[in-house]
XYZ file of C-alpha atoms in Angstrom:
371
model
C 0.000 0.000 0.000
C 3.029 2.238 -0.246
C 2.336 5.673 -2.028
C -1.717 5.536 -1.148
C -2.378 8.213 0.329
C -5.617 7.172 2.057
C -2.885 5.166 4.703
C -0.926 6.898 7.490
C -1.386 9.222 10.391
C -3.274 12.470 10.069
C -5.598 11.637 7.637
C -8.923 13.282 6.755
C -11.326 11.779 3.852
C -14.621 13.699 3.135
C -17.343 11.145 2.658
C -20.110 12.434 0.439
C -22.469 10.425 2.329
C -25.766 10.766 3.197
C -25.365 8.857 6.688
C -28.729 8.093 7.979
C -28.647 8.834 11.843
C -30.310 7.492 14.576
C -32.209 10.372 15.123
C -33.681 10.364 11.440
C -31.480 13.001 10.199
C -29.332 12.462 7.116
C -25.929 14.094 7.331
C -24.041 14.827 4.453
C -20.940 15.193 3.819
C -19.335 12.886 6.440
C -15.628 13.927 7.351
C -13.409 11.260 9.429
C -10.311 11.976 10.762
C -8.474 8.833 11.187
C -5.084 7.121 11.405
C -3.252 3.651 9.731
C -0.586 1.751 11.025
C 0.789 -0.956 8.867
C 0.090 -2.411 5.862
C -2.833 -4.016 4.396
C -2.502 -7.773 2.917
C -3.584 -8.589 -0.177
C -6.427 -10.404 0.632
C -7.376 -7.982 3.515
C -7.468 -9.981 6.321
C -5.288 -8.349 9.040
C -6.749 -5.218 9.378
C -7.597 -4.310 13.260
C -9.931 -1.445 14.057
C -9.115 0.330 17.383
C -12.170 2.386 18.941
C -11.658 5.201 21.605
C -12.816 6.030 24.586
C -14.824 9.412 25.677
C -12.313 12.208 25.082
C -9.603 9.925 23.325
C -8.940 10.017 19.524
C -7.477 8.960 16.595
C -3.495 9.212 17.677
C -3.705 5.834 19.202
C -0.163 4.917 18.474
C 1.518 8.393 17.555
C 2.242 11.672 19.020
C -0.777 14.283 19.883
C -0.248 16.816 17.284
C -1.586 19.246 20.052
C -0.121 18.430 23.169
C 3.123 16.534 22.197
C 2.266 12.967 24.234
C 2.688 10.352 22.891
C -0.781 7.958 21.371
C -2.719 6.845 23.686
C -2.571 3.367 23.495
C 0.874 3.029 23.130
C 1.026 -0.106 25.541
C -1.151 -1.839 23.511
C 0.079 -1.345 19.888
C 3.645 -1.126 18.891
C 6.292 -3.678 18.160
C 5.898 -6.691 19.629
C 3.032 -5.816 21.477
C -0.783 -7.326 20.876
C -1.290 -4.938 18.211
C 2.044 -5.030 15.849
C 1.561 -2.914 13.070
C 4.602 -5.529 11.376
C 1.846 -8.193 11.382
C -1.272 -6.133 11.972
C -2.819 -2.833 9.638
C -3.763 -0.629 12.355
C -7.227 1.902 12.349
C -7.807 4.279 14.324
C -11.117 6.970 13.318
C -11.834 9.976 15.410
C -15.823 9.203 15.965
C -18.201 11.621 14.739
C -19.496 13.928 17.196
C -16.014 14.509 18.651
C -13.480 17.936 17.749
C -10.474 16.260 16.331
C -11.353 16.658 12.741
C -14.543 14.077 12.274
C -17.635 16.126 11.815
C -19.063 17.341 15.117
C -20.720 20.684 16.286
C -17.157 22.109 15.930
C -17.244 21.451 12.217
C -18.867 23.915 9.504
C -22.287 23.545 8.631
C -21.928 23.221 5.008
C -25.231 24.850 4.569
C -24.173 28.018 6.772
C -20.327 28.199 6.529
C -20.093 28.655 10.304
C -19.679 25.685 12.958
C -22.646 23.486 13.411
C -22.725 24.216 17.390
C -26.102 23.247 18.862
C -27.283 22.728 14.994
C -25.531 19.648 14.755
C -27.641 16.490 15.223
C -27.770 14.325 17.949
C -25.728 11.408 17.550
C -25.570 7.667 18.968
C -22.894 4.868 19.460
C -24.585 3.309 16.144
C -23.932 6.104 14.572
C -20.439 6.498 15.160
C -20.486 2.783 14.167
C -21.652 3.460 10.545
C -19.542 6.035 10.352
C -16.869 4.099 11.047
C -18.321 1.535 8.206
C -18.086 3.923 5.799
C -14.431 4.904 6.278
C -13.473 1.073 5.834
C -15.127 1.235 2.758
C -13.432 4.378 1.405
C -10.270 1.858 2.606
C -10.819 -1.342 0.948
C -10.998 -3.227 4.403
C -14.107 -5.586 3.550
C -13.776 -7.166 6.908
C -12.198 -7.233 10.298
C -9.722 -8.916 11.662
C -10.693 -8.018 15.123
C -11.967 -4.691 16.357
C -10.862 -3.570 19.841
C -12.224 -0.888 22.648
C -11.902 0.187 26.220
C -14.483 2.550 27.849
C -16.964 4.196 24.876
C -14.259 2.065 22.807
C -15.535 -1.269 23.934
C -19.526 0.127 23.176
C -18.397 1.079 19.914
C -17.136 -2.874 19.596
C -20.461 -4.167 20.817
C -22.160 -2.295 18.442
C -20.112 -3.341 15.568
C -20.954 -7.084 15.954
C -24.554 -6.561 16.393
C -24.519 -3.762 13.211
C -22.254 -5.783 10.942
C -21.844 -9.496 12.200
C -20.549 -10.537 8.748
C -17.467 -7.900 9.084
C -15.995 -8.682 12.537
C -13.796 -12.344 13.317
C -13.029 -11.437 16.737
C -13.849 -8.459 19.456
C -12.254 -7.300 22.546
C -14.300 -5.404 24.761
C -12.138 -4.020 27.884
C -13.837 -2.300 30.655
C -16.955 -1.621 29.076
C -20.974 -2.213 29.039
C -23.969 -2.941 26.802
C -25.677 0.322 28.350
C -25.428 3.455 30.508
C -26.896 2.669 34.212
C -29.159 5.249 36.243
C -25.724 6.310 37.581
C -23.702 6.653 34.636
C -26.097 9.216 33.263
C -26.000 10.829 36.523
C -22.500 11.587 36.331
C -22.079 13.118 32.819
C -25.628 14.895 33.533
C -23.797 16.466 35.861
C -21.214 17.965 33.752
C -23.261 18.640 30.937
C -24.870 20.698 33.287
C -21.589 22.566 34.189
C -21.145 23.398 30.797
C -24.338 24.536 29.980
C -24.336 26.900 33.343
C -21.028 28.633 32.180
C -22.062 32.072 30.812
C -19.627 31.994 27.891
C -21.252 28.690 26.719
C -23.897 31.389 24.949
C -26.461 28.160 23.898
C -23.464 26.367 22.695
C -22.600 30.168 19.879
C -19.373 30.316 21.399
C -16.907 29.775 18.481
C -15.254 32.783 18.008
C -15.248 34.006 21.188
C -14.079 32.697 24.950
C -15.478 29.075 24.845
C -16.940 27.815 28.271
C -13.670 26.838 30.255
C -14.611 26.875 33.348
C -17.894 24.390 33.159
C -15.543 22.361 30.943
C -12.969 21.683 33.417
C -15.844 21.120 36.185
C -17.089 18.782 33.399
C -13.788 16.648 33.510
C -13.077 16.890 37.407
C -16.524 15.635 37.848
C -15.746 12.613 35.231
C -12.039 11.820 35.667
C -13.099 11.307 39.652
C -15.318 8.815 38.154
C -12.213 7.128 36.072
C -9.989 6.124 39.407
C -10.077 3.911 42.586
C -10.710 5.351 46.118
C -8.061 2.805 46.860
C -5.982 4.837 43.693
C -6.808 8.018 45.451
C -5.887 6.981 48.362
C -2.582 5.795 47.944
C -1.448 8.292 45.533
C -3.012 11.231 47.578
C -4.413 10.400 50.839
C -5.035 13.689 53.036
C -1.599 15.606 52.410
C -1.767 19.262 52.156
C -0.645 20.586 48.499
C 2.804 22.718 49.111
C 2.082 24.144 52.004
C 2.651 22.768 55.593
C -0.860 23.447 57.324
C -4.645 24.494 56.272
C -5.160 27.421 54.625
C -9.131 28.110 56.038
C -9.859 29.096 52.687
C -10.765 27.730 49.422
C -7.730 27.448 47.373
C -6.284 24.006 46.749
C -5.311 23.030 50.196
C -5.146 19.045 49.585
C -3.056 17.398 46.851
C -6.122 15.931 45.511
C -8.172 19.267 44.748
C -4.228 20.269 42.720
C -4.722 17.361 41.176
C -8.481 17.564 39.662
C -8.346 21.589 38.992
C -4.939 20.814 36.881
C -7.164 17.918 34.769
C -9.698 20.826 34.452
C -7.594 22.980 33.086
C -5.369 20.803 30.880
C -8.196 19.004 29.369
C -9.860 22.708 28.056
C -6.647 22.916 25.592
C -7.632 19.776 24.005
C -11.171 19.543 24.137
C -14.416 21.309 22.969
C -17.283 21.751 25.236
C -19.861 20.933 22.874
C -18.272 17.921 21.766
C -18.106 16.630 25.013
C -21.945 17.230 25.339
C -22.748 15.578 22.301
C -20.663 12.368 22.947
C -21.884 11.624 26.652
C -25.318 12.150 25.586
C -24.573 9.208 22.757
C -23.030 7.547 25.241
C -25.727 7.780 28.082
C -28.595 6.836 24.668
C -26.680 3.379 24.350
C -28.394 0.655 25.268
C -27.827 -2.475 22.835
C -30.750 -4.357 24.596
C -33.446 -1.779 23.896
C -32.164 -1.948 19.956
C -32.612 -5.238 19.675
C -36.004 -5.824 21.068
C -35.158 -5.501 24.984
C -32.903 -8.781 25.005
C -29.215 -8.332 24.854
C -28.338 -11.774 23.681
C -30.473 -10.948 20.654
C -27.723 -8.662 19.373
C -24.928 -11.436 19.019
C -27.478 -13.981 17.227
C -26.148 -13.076 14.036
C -22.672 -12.579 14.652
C -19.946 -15.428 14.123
C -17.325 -13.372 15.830
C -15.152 -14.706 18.798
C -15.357 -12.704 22.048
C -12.306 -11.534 24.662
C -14.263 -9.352 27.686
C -11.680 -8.378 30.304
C -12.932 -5.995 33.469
C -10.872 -4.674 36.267
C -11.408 -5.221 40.241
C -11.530 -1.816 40.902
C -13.755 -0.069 38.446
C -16.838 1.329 40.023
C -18.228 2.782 36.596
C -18.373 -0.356 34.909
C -17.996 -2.533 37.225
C -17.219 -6.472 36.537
C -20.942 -6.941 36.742
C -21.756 -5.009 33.393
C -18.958 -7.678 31.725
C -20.648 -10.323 33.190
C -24.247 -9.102 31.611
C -22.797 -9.505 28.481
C -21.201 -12.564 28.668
C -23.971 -14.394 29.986
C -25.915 -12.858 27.024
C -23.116 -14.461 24.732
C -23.614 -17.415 26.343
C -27.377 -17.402 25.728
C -26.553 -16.289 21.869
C -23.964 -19.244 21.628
C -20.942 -17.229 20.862
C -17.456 -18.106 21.477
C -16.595 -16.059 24.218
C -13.619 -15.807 27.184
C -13.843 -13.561 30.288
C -11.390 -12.275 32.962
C -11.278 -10.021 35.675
C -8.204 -8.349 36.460
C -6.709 -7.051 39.633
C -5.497 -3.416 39.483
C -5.770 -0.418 42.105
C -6.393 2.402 39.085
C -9.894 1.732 38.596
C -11.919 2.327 35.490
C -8.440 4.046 33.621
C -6.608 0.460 34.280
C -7.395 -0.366 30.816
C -4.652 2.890 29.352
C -2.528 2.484 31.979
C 0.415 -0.278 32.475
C -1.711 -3.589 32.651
C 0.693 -6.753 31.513
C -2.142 -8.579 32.779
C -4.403 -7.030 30.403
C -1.809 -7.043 27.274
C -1.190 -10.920 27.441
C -4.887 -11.954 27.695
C -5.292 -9.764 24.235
C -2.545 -11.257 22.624
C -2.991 -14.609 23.323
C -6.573 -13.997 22.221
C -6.008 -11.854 19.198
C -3.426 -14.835 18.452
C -6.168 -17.617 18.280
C -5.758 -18.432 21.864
C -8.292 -19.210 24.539
């Protein structure tokens, strides 16, 4: 596939489309920002799709073109890791809805020539999916290989076996669910909220001008709390004072752990816009892959011929090993192929990005054929 220019990082294809959307709306064009890593085989067959989580993106295995970190996952993919883009062809798609160059309210309105903002149309994890479907098409990848996800990632994976069964061999589905509890929409409700209560938010009109900030970064305190371990906190914070060698009896950052949260606040406004991140945890809080396939979950694997790797981690409270074992029983019931383990790590819900060898030689030994 040397000299194609539809393979590589920091690509961008505009999709004439129309993509038919959840909601009923028909959006048109369709842009994708994505990245490849690899090479394709002749026959197609080793091409891996890697979804991502909330606020992640498409630099899965490269450097953040913003921010200078290296990709996101790159525990998981790289030379002689699961992933190997020497034996594997890597792809990575920003999903829609999101601000990192796939068509979201950040994006221009075609019809207007100014961002979509609150125009944009309300999206779902299906969505994203077909999306997603598209962009293999504009890249010759007929079928999967395997397609892989943590977090939203692992949704995204769930709904690509129950949307295309005849395109996926194998999924991994790490630390994820088949649908948003009471609690889960809680949470984000909360920071959607935050947003929407900043006055520079303007209805969502802000581009331009200051963009909400500060109910951004509540936004993300609110959420990333939601990504560790007490146990986590605990240990990496406890109770110690931040710089300073007794309590202030004010409100400035007294404890490590209030440092801590106000400096992912503020970081994560650089990166991130605020109505992308209302758009996406409102997809994320509509999933529910029981209630799309007539209100029983094993329904959505009937079809599918795919074999199944679920891992969950001790320690994560917002989807716990509980929602894992939902959808394995529902497997089960379906008659899919499936394996299932529950891992032991004190960082909670963000075990899955973090260093997990655990984690990395279950998905190689599965991604390998193993059981």
């Amino acid at each position: 596939m040397t000299g194609d220019d539809r393979f590589g990082c920091n690509r961008h294809v505009t999709l004439p489309g129309p993509l038919r959307l959840d909601g009923g709306v028909l959006l048109s064009p369709v842009e994708i920002a994505y990245e490849t890593y690899g090479s394709l085989t002749p026959d197609g067959g080793n091409a891996i799709l890697v979804c991502h989580a909330l606020t992640g993106d498409q630099h899965v295995a490269s450097a953040h073109p913003r921010t200078g970190k290296p990709g996101w996952w790159t525990r998981m993919i790289g030379p002689g890791k699961p992933i190997d883009p020497a034996r594997d062809f890597v792809i990575c798609a920003n999903v829609l809805g999101s601000c990192m160059g796939s068509s979201g309210p950040a994006s221009v309105n075609p019809a207007t020539g100014r961002p979509w903002a609150m125009a944009f149309p309300v999206i779902t994890i299906r969505d994203m999916v077909r999306a997603q479907a598209m962009l293999l098409d504009h890249l010759g990848v007929g079928r999967l290989k395997a397609i892989v996800g943590g977090s939203m990632g692992g949704m995204q994976a769930l709904s690509w076996t129950a949307t295309f069964p005849d395109r996926i061999d194998a999924a991994v589905i790490i630390a994820s669910t088949a649908r948003h509890t009471a609690q889960n929409i809680a949470f984000h409700e909360v920071g959607r909220q935050a947003i929407m209560a900043d006055p520079n938010w303007q209805g969502g009109d802000y581009y331009g001008g200051e963009p909400p900030a500060a109910g951004l970064a509540v936004a993300r305190m609110a959420a990333h709390i939601t990504y560790l371990s007490e146990a986590g906190l605990t240990e990496k914070f406890g109770r110690r004072l931040q710089a300073r060698e007794a309590k202030s009896f004010g409100f400035d950052a007294d404890f490590q752990v209030e440092s801590y949260l106000r400096h992912q606040g503020l970081s994560f406004v650089d990166r991130f816009d605020a109505n992308s991140y209302l758009y996406i945890t409102r997809a994320m809080d509509y999933f529910d892959l029981a209630e799309e396939h007539g209100g029983l979950l094993a329904n959505a694997f009937r079809a599918s011929r795919a074999r199944f790797c679920l891992v969950s981690f001790d320690t994560d409270w917002l989807y716990p090993t509980s929602e894992s074992r939902s959808i394995v029983q529902a497997l089960n019931a379906a008659g899919a192929p499936v394996s299932f383990v529950e891992l032991s790590s004190p960082y909670g819900h963000d075990a899955f990005l973090l260093d997990a060898p655990e984690m990395n030689r279950v998905v190689d030994g599965f991604l390998r054929g193993g059981r």
